[in-house]
Amino acid sequence: MRLFQLGLMALLLYLQYLLWFGHNGIEDFSRLTKAVANHEQTNQQLNKRNKLLEADIQDLKLDLEGVEERARHELGMIKPGEVFYRVLPSKQSESKQ
């Protein structure tokens, strides 16, 4: 009978070890839970970025004002016949800063 109890105790200890430290145990579960949370956060950020890009694409497809605005601000283009003035700060105001 004593041998049977020792066998059961050894089995219990082995199962506890597997539960806490074995493959698919609590340690793996907590590590994977953290990884899933990080991936979900990254996916949310990427979804926001994708929505902004989709809105930009729709603006560019629907009207020419969006294309014109982008050309003016990002590429520095002007329409024929327009005059572009660029005001630079004076050297005195640069030295005060």
Short mmCIF file of C-alpha atoms in Angstrom, two decimals:
data_model
loop_
_atom_site.label_atom_id
_atom_site.label_comp_id
_atom_site.label_asym_id
_atom_site.label_seq_id
_atom_site.Cartn_x
_atom_site.Cartn_y
_atom_site.Cartn_z
CA MET A 1 0.00 0.00 0.00
CA ARG A 2 2.88 2.37 0.81
CA LEU A 3 4.36 1.82 -2.66
CA PHE A 4 1.02 2.69 -4.27
CA GLN A 5 0.87 5.99 -2.31
CA LEU A 6 4.41 6.88 -3.36
CA GLY A 7 3.52 6.13 -6.98
CA LEU A 8 0.46 8.38 -6.78
CA MET A 9 2.50 11.15 -5.14
CA ALA A 10 5.16 10.87 -7.87
CA LEU A 11 2.45 11.01 -10.53
CA LEU A 12 0.93 14.09 -8.89
CA LEU A 13 4.30 15.85 -8.77
CA TYR A 14 4.98 14.95 -12.40
CA LEU A 15 1.58 16.30 -13.49
CA GLN A 16 2.11 19.50 -11.49
CA TYR A 17 5.49 19.97 -13.14
CA LEU A 18 3.91 19.55 -16.58
CA LEU A 19 1.13 21.96 -15.69
CA TRP A 20 3.46 24.74 -14.61
CA PHE A 21 6.57 24.27 -16.73
CA GLY A 22 5.77 21.75 -19.49
CA HIS A 23 4.78 22.24 -23.09
CA ASN A 24 1.41 24.07 -23.27
CA GLY A 25 1.62 24.75 -19.55
CA ILE A 26 0.82 27.91 -17.66
CA GLU A 27 4.16 29.50 -18.56
CA ASP A 28 3.52 29.03 -22.29
CA PHE A 29 -0.05 30.23 -21.86
CA SER A 30 1.01 33.51 -20.22
CA ARG A 31 3.73 34.08 -22.81
CA LEU A 32 1.31 33.49 -25.68
CA THR A 33 -1.34 35.70 -24.08
CA LYS A 34 1.13 38.59 -23.98
CA ALA A 35 2.14 37.95 -27.58
CA VAL A 36 -1.50 37.95 -28.70
CA ALA A 37 -2.12 41.25 -26.89
CA ASN A 38 0.90 42.81 -28.62
CA HIS A 39 -0.27 41.57 -32.02
CA GLU A 40 -3.79 42.89 -31.43
CA GLN A 41 -2.40 46.31 -30.55
CA THR A 42 -0.24 46.31 -33.68
CA ASN A 43 -3.25 45.26 -35.78
CA GLN A 44 -5.32 48.12 -34.37
CA GLN A 45 -2.62 50.63 -35.30
CA LEU A 46 -2.33 49.16 -38.79
CA ASN A 47 -6.11 49.22 -39.24
CA LYS A 48 -6.18 52.93 -38.34
CA ARG A 49 -3.41 53.61 -40.84
CA ASN A 50 -5.23 51.60 -43.52
CA LYS A 51 -8.44 53.56 -42.94
CA LEU A 52 -6.57 56.84 -43.36
CA LEU A 53 -4.97 55.59 -46.56
CA GLU A 54 -8.34 54.41 -47.89
CA ALA A 55 -9.81 57.85 -47.17
CA ASP A 56 -6.92 59.49 -49.03
CA ILE A 57 -7.45 57.16 -51.99
CA GLN A 58 -11.16 57.93 -52.09
CA ASP A 59 -10.45 61.69 -51.97
CA LEU A 60 -8.01 61.39 -54.84
CA LYS A 61 -10.43 59.27 -56.90
CA LEU A 62 -13.47 61.49 -56.40
CA ASP A 63 -12.26 65.03 -56.96
CA LEU A 64 -9.37 66.89 -58.49
CA GLU A 65 -9.11 69.28 -55.54
CA GLY A 66 -7.38 66.57 -53.52
CA VAL A 67 -4.88 65.99 -56.32
CA GLU A 68 -4.28 69.72 -56.65
CA GLU A 69 -3.81 70.13 -52.90
CA ARG A 70 -1.28 67.31 -52.79
CA ALA A 71 0.61 68.73 -55.75
CA ARG A 72 0.79 72.15 -54.12
CA HIS A 73 1.82 71.07 -50.63
CA GLU A 74 3.96 68.00 -51.25
CA LEU A 75 5.49 68.78 -54.62
CA GLY A 76 5.51 72.60 -54.49
CA MET A 77 3.72 72.93 -57.82
CA ILE A 78 1.84 76.06 -58.93
CA LYS A 79 -0.71 76.69 -61.67
CA PRO A 80 0.33 78.40 -64.89
CA GLY A 81 0.06 82.16 -64.48
CA GLU A 82 0.28 82.05 -60.68
CA VAL A 83 2.98 83.84 -58.75
CA PHE A 84 4.51 82.12 -55.74
CA TYR A 85 6.07 84.18 -52.96
CA ARG A 86 8.24 82.56 -50.34
CA VAL A 87 8.93 84.59 -47.21
CA LEU A 88 12.10 83.69 -45.36
CA PRO A 89 12.86 84.87 -41.83
CA SER A 90 15.45 87.59 -41.49
CA LYS A 91 18.88 86.83 -40.09
CA GLN A 92 18.22 88.94 -36.98
CA SER A 93 15.25 86.83 -35.90
CA GLU A 94 17.28 83.64 -36.47
CA SER A 95 20.12 84.81 -34.21
CA LYS A 96 17.69 85.71 -31.37
CA GLN A 97 16.33 82.18 -31.26
#
